[in-house]
mmCIF file of C-alpha atoms and ligand atoms in Angstrom:
data_model
loop_
_atom_site.group_PDB
_atom_site.id
_atom_site.type_symbol
_atom_site.label_atom_id
_atom_site.label_comp_id
_atom_site.label_asym_id
_atom_site.label_seq_id
_atom_site.Cartn_x
_atom_site.Cartn_y
_atom_site.Cartn_z
ATOM 1 C CA UNK A 22 -27.947 9.750 5.478
ATOM 2 C CA UNK A 23 -25.054 7.996 7.187
ATOM 3 C CA UNK A 24 -23.482 9.795 10.152
ATOM 4 C CA UNK A 25 -19.898 8.905 9.199
ATOM 5 C CA UNK A 26 -18.305 10.658 12.158
ATOM 6 C CA UNK A 27 -20.471 8.673 14.499
ATOM 7 C CA UNK A 28 -19.645 5.433 12.648
ATOM 8 C CA UNK A 29 -15.876 5.844 12.877
ATOM 9 C CA UNK A 30 -16.046 7.144 16.472
ATOM 10 C CA UNK A 31 -18.070 4.083 17.428
ATOM 11 C CA UNK A 32 -15.553 1.765 15.763
ATOM 12 C CA UNK A 33 -12.702 3.572 17.483
ATOM 13 C CA UNK A 34 -14.280 3.262 20.891
ATOM 14 C CA UNK A 35 -15.212 -0.404 20.238
ATOM 15 C CA UNK A 36 -11.588 -1.276 19.547
ATOM 16 C CA UNK A 37 -9.325 1.246 21.235
ATOM 17 C CA UNK A 38 -8.960 -0.690 24.505
ATOM 18 C CA UNK A 39 -8.517 -4.077 22.829
ATOM 19 C CA UNK A 40 -5.702 -5.968 24.534
ATOM 20 C CA UNK A 41 -5.027 -8.346 21.648
ATOM 21 C CA UNK A 42 -3.529 -5.917 19.116
ATOM 22 C CA UNK A 43 -1.035 -8.225 17.374
ATOM 23 C CA UNK A 44 2.707 -7.665 17.156
ATOM 24 C CA UNK A 45 4.603 -4.714 15.733
ATOM 25 C CA UNK A 46 6.874 -5.789 12.839
ATOM 26 C CA UNK A 47 10.364 -6.249 14.234
ATOM 27 C CA UNK A 48 12.316 -7.615 11.268
ATOM 28 C CA UNK A 49 12.910 -3.984 10.248
ATOM 29 C CA UNK A 50 14.542 -2.763 13.506
ATOM 30 C CA UNK A 51 13.360 0.845 13.121
ATOM 31 C CA UNK A 52 9.718 -0.306 13.006
ATOM 32 C CA UNK A 53 10.032 -2.284 16.246
ATOM 33 C CA UNK A 54 10.028 1.000 18.200
ATOM 34 C CA UNK A 55 6.537 2.077 17.136
ATOM 35 C CA UNK A 56 3.964 2.259 19.947
ATOM 36 C CA UNK A 57 1.411 -0.514 19.445
ATOM 37 C CA UNK A 58 -1.270 1.674 21.056
ATOM 38 C CA UNK A 59 -1.499 4.005 18.029
ATOM 39 C CA UNK A 60 -4.887 3.739 16.366
ATOM 40 C CA UNK A 61 -6.343 6.152 13.831
ATOM 41 C CA UNK A 62 -8.980 6.222 11.108
ATOM 42 C CA UNK A 63 -9.453 8.705 8.281
ATOM 43 C CA UNK A 64 -12.292 8.680 5.755
ATOM 44 C CA UNK A 65 -12.502 10.789 2.596
ATOM 45 C CA UNK A 66 -15.743 10.771 0.631
ATOM 46 C CA UNK A 67 -15.787 11.171 -3.132
ATOM 47 C CA UNK A 68 -17.263 14.696 -2.675
ATOM 48 C CA UNK A 69 -14.190 15.708 -0.627
ATOM 49 C CA UNK A 70 -15.814 15.575 2.810
ATOM 50 C CA UNK A 71 -13.533 14.070 5.457
ATOM 51 C CA UNK A 72 -13.989 12.419 8.849
ATOM 52 C CA UNK A 73 -11.259 11.353 11.246
ATOM 53 C CA UNK A 74 -10.689 9.897 14.666
ATOM 54 C CA UNK A 75 -7.818 8.794 16.928
ATOM 55 C CA UNK A 76 -4.220 8.998 15.683
ATOM 56 C CA UNK A 77 -5.155 9.895 12.104
ATOM 57 C CA UNK A 78 -2.651 12.749 11.969
ATOM 58 C CA UNK A 79 0.504 10.896 13.046
ATOM 59 C CA UNK A 80 3.059 9.715 10.504
ATOM 60 C CA UNK A 81 3.310 6.008 9.777
ATOM 61 C CA UNK A 82 5.711 4.056 7.592
ATOM 62 C CA UNK A 83 3.666 3.193 4.521
ATOM 63 C CA UNK A 84 5.838 0.167 3.607
ATOM 64 C CA UNK A 85 4.067 -2.098 1.090
ATOM 65 C CA UNK A 86 1.276 0.399 0.536
ATOM 66 C CA UNK A 87 3.854 2.164 -1.652
ATOM 67 C CA UNK A 88 3.683 -0.748 -4.116
ATOM 68 C CA UNK A 89 0.301 0.459 -5.374
ATOM 69 C CA UNK A 90 1.696 3.951 -5.936
ATOM 70 C CA UNK A 91 4.773 2.757 -7.854
ATOM 71 C CA UNK A 92 2.471 0.618 -9.999
ATOM 72 C CA UNK A 93 0.222 3.617 -10.619
ATOM 73 C CA UNK A 94 3.202 5.691 -11.684
ATOM 74 C CA UNK A 95 4.778 2.983 -13.879
ATOM 75 C CA UNK A 96 1.676 1.709 -15.683
ATOM 76 C CA UNK A 97 0.917 4.800 -17.790
ATOM 77 C CA UNK A 98 4.635 5.097 -18.671
ATOM 78 C CA UNK A 99 5.053 1.460 -19.661
ATOM 79 C CA UNK A 100 1.549 0.272 -20.517
ATOM 80 C CA UNK A 101 2.247 -2.542 -22.980
ATOM 81 C CA UNK A 102 5.269 -4.325 -21.602
ATOM 82 C CA UNK A 103 4.588 -4.098 -17.903
ATOM 83 C CA UNK A 104 2.277 -7.110 -17.849
ATOM 84 C CA UNK A 105 4.864 -9.215 -19.663
ATOM 85 C CA UNK A 106 7.248 -8.752 -16.764
ATOM 86 C CA UNK A 107 4.829 -9.254 -13.880
ATOM 87 C CA UNK A 108 1.649 -11.342 -13.653
ATOM 88 C CA UNK A 109 -1.715 -10.551 -12.025
ATOM 89 C CA UNK A 110 -2.413 -13.711 -10.007
ATOM 90 C CA UNK A 111 -2.675 -13.897 -6.211
ATOM 91 C CA UNK A 112 0.299 -15.729 -4.773
ATOM 92 C CA UNK A 113 -1.256 -17.470 -1.770
ATOM 93 C CA UNK A 114 2.127 -17.003 -0.129
ATOM 94 C CA UNK A 115 3.728 -14.466 2.194
ATOM 95 C CA UNK A 116 4.941 -11.239 0.625
ATOM 96 C CA UNK A 117 8.588 -12.264 0.535
ATOM 97 C CA UNK A 118 8.225 -15.867 -0.611
ATOM 98 C CA UNK A 119 10.713 -16.859 -3.281
ATOM 99 C CA UNK A 120 9.895 -20.380 -4.450
ATOM 100 C CA UNK A 121 7.222 -19.391 -6.979
ATOM 101 C CA UNK A 122 9.654 -17.001 -8.565
ATOM 102 C CA UNK A 123 11.913 -19.885 -9.454
ATOM 103 C CA UNK A 124 9.063 -22.097 -10.590
ATOM 104 C CA UNK A 125 7.720 -19.365 -12.849
ATOM 105 C CA UNK A 126 10.998 -18.337 -14.433
ATOM 106 C CA UNK A 127 11.447 -14.979 -12.819
ATOM 107 C CA UNK A 128 7.989 -13.563 -13.595
ATOM 108 C CA UNK A 129 6.558 -12.506 -10.223
ATOM 109 C CA UNK A 130 2.999 -13.494 -9.479
ATOM 110 C CA UNK A 131 1.772 -9.915 -9.069
ATOM 111 C CA UNK A 132 3.078 -6.368 -8.528
ATOM 112 C CA UNK A 133 2.101 -6.246 -4.842
ATOM 113 C CA UNK A 134 4.408 -8.988 -3.582
ATOM 114 C CA UNK A 135 8.013 -7.969 -3.030
ATOM 115 C CA UNK A 136 9.401 -9.620 -6.170
ATOM 116 C CA UNK A 137 6.742 -7.932 -8.306
ATOM 117 C CA UNK A 138 7.341 -4.580 -6.650
ATOM 118 C CA UNK A 139 11.048 -4.964 -7.365
ATOM 119 C CA UNK A 140 10.283 -5.381 -11.080
ATOM 120 C CA UNK A 141 8.118 -2.237 -10.955
ATOM 121 C CA UNK A 142 10.933 -0.444 -9.105
ATOM 122 C CA UNK A 143 13.323 -1.556 -11.856
ATOM 123 C CA UNK A 144 10.973 -0.136 -14.508
ATOM 124 C CA UNK A 145 10.884 3.219 -12.699
ATOM 125 C CA UNK A 146 14.646 3.262 -12.194
ATOM 126 C CA UNK A 147 14.970 2.812 -15.960
ATOM 127 C CA UNK A 148 12.353 5.386 -16.968
ATOM 128 C CA UNK A 149 12.890 8.181 -14.444
ATOM 129 C CA UNK A 150 15.722 10.658 -14.593
ATOM 130 C CA UNK A 151 16.078 10.984 -10.790
ATOM 131 C CA UNK A 152 14.120 7.929 -9.664
ATOM 132 C CA UNK A 153 13.771 8.494 -5.918
ATOM 133 C CA UNK A 154 13.158 12.223 -6.219
ATOM 134 C CA UNK A 155 10.768 11.857 -9.158
ATOM 135 C CA UNK A 156 8.732 9.191 -7.413
ATOM 136 C CA UNK A 157 8.542 11.262 -4.227
ATOM 137 C CA UNK A 158 7.376 14.239 -6.262
ATOM 138 C CA UNK A 159 4.737 12.063 -7.931
ATOM 139 C CA UNK A 160 3.411 11.034 -4.510
ATOM 140 C CA UNK A 161 3.475 14.649 -3.344
ATOM 141 C CA UNK A 162 1.508 15.738 -6.403
ATOM 142 C CA UNK A 163 -1.084 12.980 -6.076
ATOM 143 C CA UNK A 164 -1.614 13.918 -2.421
ATOM 144 C CA UNK A 165 -1.218 17.642 -3.081
ATOM 145 C CA UNK A 166 1.236 17.883 -0.201
ATOM 146 C CA UNK A 167 4.913 18.846 -0.632
ATOM 147 C CA UNK A 168 5.821 17.827 2.922
ATOM 148 C CA UNK A 169 5.725 14.063 2.290
ATOM 149 C CA UNK A 170 9.209 12.583 2.730
ATOM 150 C CA UNK A 171 11.325 9.447 3.093
ATOM 151 C CA UNK A 172 12.414 8.368 6.553
ATOM 152 C CA UNK A 173 16.096 7.677 5.906
ATOM 153 C CA UNK A 174 16.494 5.766 9.185
ATOM 154 C CA UNK A 175 13.806 3.310 8.119
ATOM 155 C CA UNK A 176 15.334 2.939 4.641
ATOM 156 C CA UNK A 177 18.765 2.232 6.173
ATOM 157 C CA UNK A 178 17.337 -0.128 8.736
ATOM 158 C CA UNK A 179 15.693 -2.090 5.978
ATOM 159 C CA UNK A 180 18.851 -2.207 3.906
ATOM 160 C CA UNK A 181 20.743 -3.699 6.864
ATOM 161 C CA UNK A 182 18.284 -6.571 7.278
ATOM 162 C CA UNK A 183 16.933 -6.924 3.747
ATOM 163 C CA UNK A 184 18.336 -10.379 3.001
ATOM 164 C CA UNK A 185 15.105 -11.659 1.491
ATOM 165 C CA UNK A 186 14.809 -8.655 -0.776
ATOM 166 C CA UNK A 187 18.441 -9.020 -1.862
ATOM 167 C CA UNK A 188 17.715 -12.677 -2.632
ATOM 168 C CA UNK A 189 14.594 -11.806 -4.651
ATOM 169 C CA UNK A 190 16.374 -9.078 -6.598
ATOM 170 C CA UNK A 191 19.280 -11.384 -7.402
ATOM 171 C CA UNK A 192 16.915 -14.120 -8.577
ATOM 172 C CA UNK A 193 15.095 -11.634 -10.797
ATOM 173 C CA UNK A 194 18.432 -10.490 -12.169
ATOM 174 C CA UNK A 195 19.459 -14.095 -12.862
ATOM 175 C CA UNK A 196 16.241 -14.605 -14.842
ATOM 176 C CA UNK A 197 16.804 -11.422 -16.834
ATOM 177 C CA UNK A 198 13.826 -9.583 -15.319
ATOM 178 C CA UNK A 199 15.855 -6.773 -13.725
ATOM 179 C CA UNK A 200 17.564 -4.347 -16.111
ATOM 180 C CA UNK A 201 19.408 -2.205 -13.570
ATOM 181 C CA UNK A 202 21.941 -2.972 -10.868
ATOM 182 C CA UNK A 203 20.496 -4.910 -7.966
ATOM 183 C CA UNK A 204 21.750 -2.250 -5.526
ATOM 184 C CA UNK A 205 20.148 0.619 -7.436
ATOM 185 C CA UNK A 206 16.787 -1.126 -7.591
ATOM 186 C CA UNK A 207 16.923 -2.049 -3.891
ATOM 187 C CA UNK A 208 17.912 1.473 -2.898
ATOM 188 C CA UNK A 209 14.820 2.762 -4.723
ATOM 189 C CA UNK A 210 12.635 0.028 -3.212
ATOM 190 C CA UNK A 211 13.813 0.595 0.382
ATOM 191 C CA UNK A 212 13.089 4.289 -0.021
ATOM 192 C CA UNK A 213 9.612 3.854 -1.512
ATOM 193 C CA UNK A 214 8.732 1.647 1.492
ATOM 194 C CA UNK A 215 10.215 4.234 3.890
ATOM 195 C CA UNK A 216 7.868 7.043 2.852
ATOM 196 C CA UNK A 217 5.881 8.342 5.796
ATOM 197 C CA UNK A 218 2.298 9.553 5.616
ATOM 198 C CA UNK A 219 -0.582 10.215 7.949
ATOM 199 C CA UNK A 220 -3.904 8.435 7.528
ATOM 200 C CA UNK A 221 -5.240 11.647 6.033
ATOM 201 C CA UNK A 222 -2.498 11.716 3.403
ATOM 202 C CA UNK A 223 -3.063 8.037 2.610
ATOM 203 C CA UNK A 224 -6.773 8.615 2.040
ATOM 204 C CA UNK A 225 -5.817 11.378 -0.376
ATOM 205 C CA UNK A 226 -3.138 9.300 -2.112
ATOM 206 C CA UNK A 227 -5.634 6.552 -2.932
ATOM 207 C CA UNK A 228 -8.400 8.906 -3.989
ATOM 208 C CA UNK A 229 -7.489 8.412 -7.665
ATOM 209 C CA UNK A 230 -8.414 4.725 -7.430
ATOM 210 C CA UNK A 231 -11.872 5.614 -6.106
ATOM 211 C CA UNK A 232 -12.226 8.415 -8.641
ATOM 212 C CA UNK A 233 -11.596 6.530 -11.921
ATOM 213 C CA UNK A 234 -7.989 7.713 -12.210
ATOM 214 C CA UNK A 235 -8.182 11.384 -11.173
ATOM 215 C CA UNK A 236 -6.657 12.585 -7.892
ATOM 216 C CA UNK A 237 -8.239 14.856 -5.296
ATOM 217 C CA UNK A 238 -7.308 17.876 -7.442
ATOM 218 C CA UNK A 239 -9.243 16.230 -10.309
ATOM 219 C CA UNK A 240 -6.016 15.848 -12.258
ATOM 220 C CA UNK A 241 -5.954 12.627 -14.295
ATOM 221 C CA UNK A 242 -3.091 10.235 -13.448
ATOM 222 C CA UNK A 243 -4.549 6.969 -14.768
ATOM 223 C CA UNK A 244 -7.045 6.045 -17.455
ATOM 224 C CA UNK A 245 -10.340 4.620 -16.172
ATOM 225 C CA UNK A 246 -9.258 1.211 -17.334
ATOM 226 C CA UNK A 247 -5.900 1.418 -15.547
ATOM 227 C CA UNK A 248 -7.617 2.466 -12.304
ATOM 228 C CA UNK A 249 -10.046 -0.440 -12.668
ATOM 229 C CA UNK A 250 -7.232 -2.922 -13.158
ATOM 230 C CA UNK A 251 -5.228 -1.657 -10.191
ATOM 231 C CA UNK A 252 -8.354 -1.971 -8.024
ATOM 232 C CA UNK A 253 -8.752 -5.572 -9.198
ATOM 233 C CA UNK A 254 -5.157 -6.323 -8.243
ATOM 234 C CA UNK A 255 -5.640 -4.712 -4.823
ATOM 235 C CA UNK A 256 -8.732 -6.842 -4.216
ATOM 236 C CA UNK A 257 -7.044 -10.110 -5.173
ATOM 237 C CA UNK A 258 -3.461 -9.444 -4.048
ATOM 238 C CA UNK A 259 -3.465 -6.535 -1.580
ATOM 239 C CA UNK A 260 -3.298 -8.436 1.722
ATOM 240 C CA UNK A 261 -0.487 -10.990 1.473
ATOM 241 C CA UNK A 262 -1.981 -14.461 1.756
ATOM 242 C CA UNK A 263 -5.053 -13.050 3.459
ATOM 243 C CA UNK A 264 -6.617 -11.332 0.440
ATOM 244 C CA UNK A 265 -9.453 -13.860 0.438
ATOM 245 C CA UNK A 266 -10.141 -13.212 4.122
ATOM 246 C CA UNK A 267 -10.103 -9.444 3.573
ATOM 247 C CA UNK A 268 -12.539 -9.724 0.645
ATOM 248 C CA UNK A 269 -14.709 -12.029 2.754
ATOM 249 C CA UNK A 270 -14.731 -9.896 5.901
ATOM 250 C CA UNK A 271 -14.460 -6.387 4.466
ATOM 251 C CA UNK A 272 -15.192 -6.510 0.730
ATOM 252 C CA UNK A 273 -13.059 -3.651 -0.573
ATOM 253 C CA UNK A 274 -9.955 -3.302 -2.755
ATOM 254 C CA UNK A 275 -7.077 -2.113 -0.608
ATOM 255 C CA UNK A 276 -3.490 -2.531 0.453
ATOM 256 C CA UNK A 277 -1.772 -3.069 3.769
ATOM 257 C CA UNK A 278 1.809 -2.632 4.893
ATOM 258 C CA UNK A 279 3.909 -3.992 7.733
ATOM 259 C CA UNK A 280 3.897 -0.515 9.304
ATOM 260 C CA UNK A 281 0.302 -1.354 10.282
ATOM 261 C CA UNK A 282 -1.436 0.887 7.769
ATOM 262 C CA UNK A 283 -4.328 -0.214 5.571
ATOM 263 C CA UNK A 284 -5.948 1.867 2.832
ATOM 264 C CA UNK A 285 -9.126 0.637 1.191
ATOM 265 C CA UNK A 286 -11.664 2.172 -1.130
ATOM 266 C CA UNK A 287 -15.069 1.861 -2.685
ATOM 267 C CA UNK A 288 -15.034 3.255 -6.251
ATOM 268 C CA UNK A 289 -17.319 6.302 -6.600
ATOM 269 C CA UNK A 290 -17.808 6.492 -2.846
ATOM 270 C CA UNK A 291 -14.802 6.826 -0.536
ATOM 271 C CA UNK A 292 -11.267 6.008 0.541
ATOM 272 C CA UNK A 293 -10.552 4.970 4.121
ATOM 273 C CA UNK A 294 -7.244 4.595 5.954
ATOM 274 C CA UNK A 295 -6.686 2.850 9.236
ATOM 275 C CA UNK A 296 -3.511 2.624 11.265
ATOM 276 C CA UNK A 297 -2.801 0.277 14.130
ATOM 277 C CA UNK A 298 0.787 -1.034 14.103
ATOM 278 C CA UNK A 299 0.130 -4.460 15.666
ATOM 279 C CA UNK A 300 0.022 -7.142 12.965
ATOM 280 C CA UNK A 301 -1.745 -10.494 12.817
ATOM 281 C CA UNK A 302 0.043 -13.703 11.791
ATOM 282 C CA UNK A 303 -0.350 -12.860 8.087
ATOM 283 C CA UNK A 304 1.237 -9.428 8.490
ATOM 284 C CA UNK A 305 -1.942 -7.335 8.272
ATOM 285 C CA UNK A 306 -2.923 -4.782 10.918
ATOM 286 C CA UNK A 307 -5.048 -6.721 13.365
ATOM 287 C CA UNK A 308 -7.241 -3.847 14.549
ATOM 288 C CA UNK A 309 -7.169 -2.327 11.058
ATOM 289 C CA UNK A 310 -8.905 -5.343 9.576
ATOM 290 C CA UNK A 311 -11.442 -5.453 12.375
ATOM 291 C CA UNK A 312 -12.132 -1.728 12.044
ATOM 292 C CA UNK A 313 -12.764 -2.017 8.310
ATOM 293 C CA UNK A 314 -14.978 -5.053 8.793
ATOM 294 C CA UNK A 315 -17.083 -3.012 11.200
ATOM 295 C CA UNK A 316 -17.090 -0.034 8.826
ATOM 296 C CA UNK A 317 -18.485 -1.917 5.818
ATOM 297 C CA UNK A 318 -20.959 -3.803 8.013
ATOM 298 C CA UNK A 319 -22.254 -0.630 9.676
ATOM 299 C CA UNK A 320 -22.455 1.448 6.489
ATOM 300 C CA UNK A 321 -23.306 -1.446 4.131
ATOM 301 C CA UNK A 322 -20.914 0.152 1.692
ATOM 302 C CA UNK A 323 -18.709 -2.544 0.192
ATOM 303 C CA UNK A 324 -18.300 -3.745 -3.384
ATOM 304 C CA UNK A 325 -20.482 -6.771 -2.698
HETATM 305 N N1 LIG B 18 9.709 -2.955 3.114
HETATM 306 C C1 LIG B 18 9.082 -4.183 3.503
HETATM 307 C C2 LIG B 18 9.828 -5.367 2.966
HETATM 308 O O1 LIG B 18 10.177 -5.375 1.840
HETATM 309 C C3 LIG B 18 7.687 -4.144 2.990
HETATM 310 C C4 LIG B 18 6.905 -5.235 3.557
HETATM 311 C C5 LIG B 18 5.450 -4.954 3.604
HETATM 312 O O2 LIG B 18 4.981 -3.916 4.042
HETATM 313 O O3 LIG B 18 4.755 -5.881 3.174
HETATM 314 O O4 LIG B 18 10.132 -6.306 3.653
#
């Protein structure tokens, strides 16, 4: 029997005084104010047992982690055509890189880079009656928590400095891969990124990927095959151009965001969320990656 509380407490005390914590993302001004000392871990086992340590109950900006949730909402609604509008290959480039988009005629490399997430956002803006509200309600239902909300200050802050995202959306529009107005799609996208959750809520949100498509209430949101495919995309594309390093060091499907959150999971076993806002050069939480490396080494519970 693994003493999970002891494992995560040990990891927390190994890392909590680390001086080299990386840099908080500053290109979204609102995120620059977050205290780099925050550090929390939350683990949810497939049987519903939970373990937590540190700042697991503070809200963080989920940022790109939202891209997995928009994909999970869009895929069952648009199962056939989605993969014609976005590919499933790792990009080997930073999340906001644009050159491949031009080379590949407006078909983004995968749904977890910004251009791909913008196509998924466009699909949801088309299919949902009240896109922002409906997506938020989807997230609330998956987590079983009606308190989850957008942080409007973060969404506005991102709009003010979102030149790269405006460029990507305009390129997609020029290639005919955006059906709605650029501004409507970006408004949706900035809001999805500005959702706030605690580590506990993130572990719950990703439970469906560990549980073959059913959320923590055992309600089915994805088919088994859809959950499997999203896990494959997280493994190969979930960590910017460091997905190989994450697979090598940690060995789990997962997704990070520039708010410093990482959620990862082992199908049939657990979901784990880590938050430490300092990022490494590739944009992944520096302590978050180290914490997860220690977790899969200590428990020997990775996909490999
Ligand atoms: N909202 C951020 C952006 O589009 C998300 C970046 C991220 O977390 O990777 O720039």
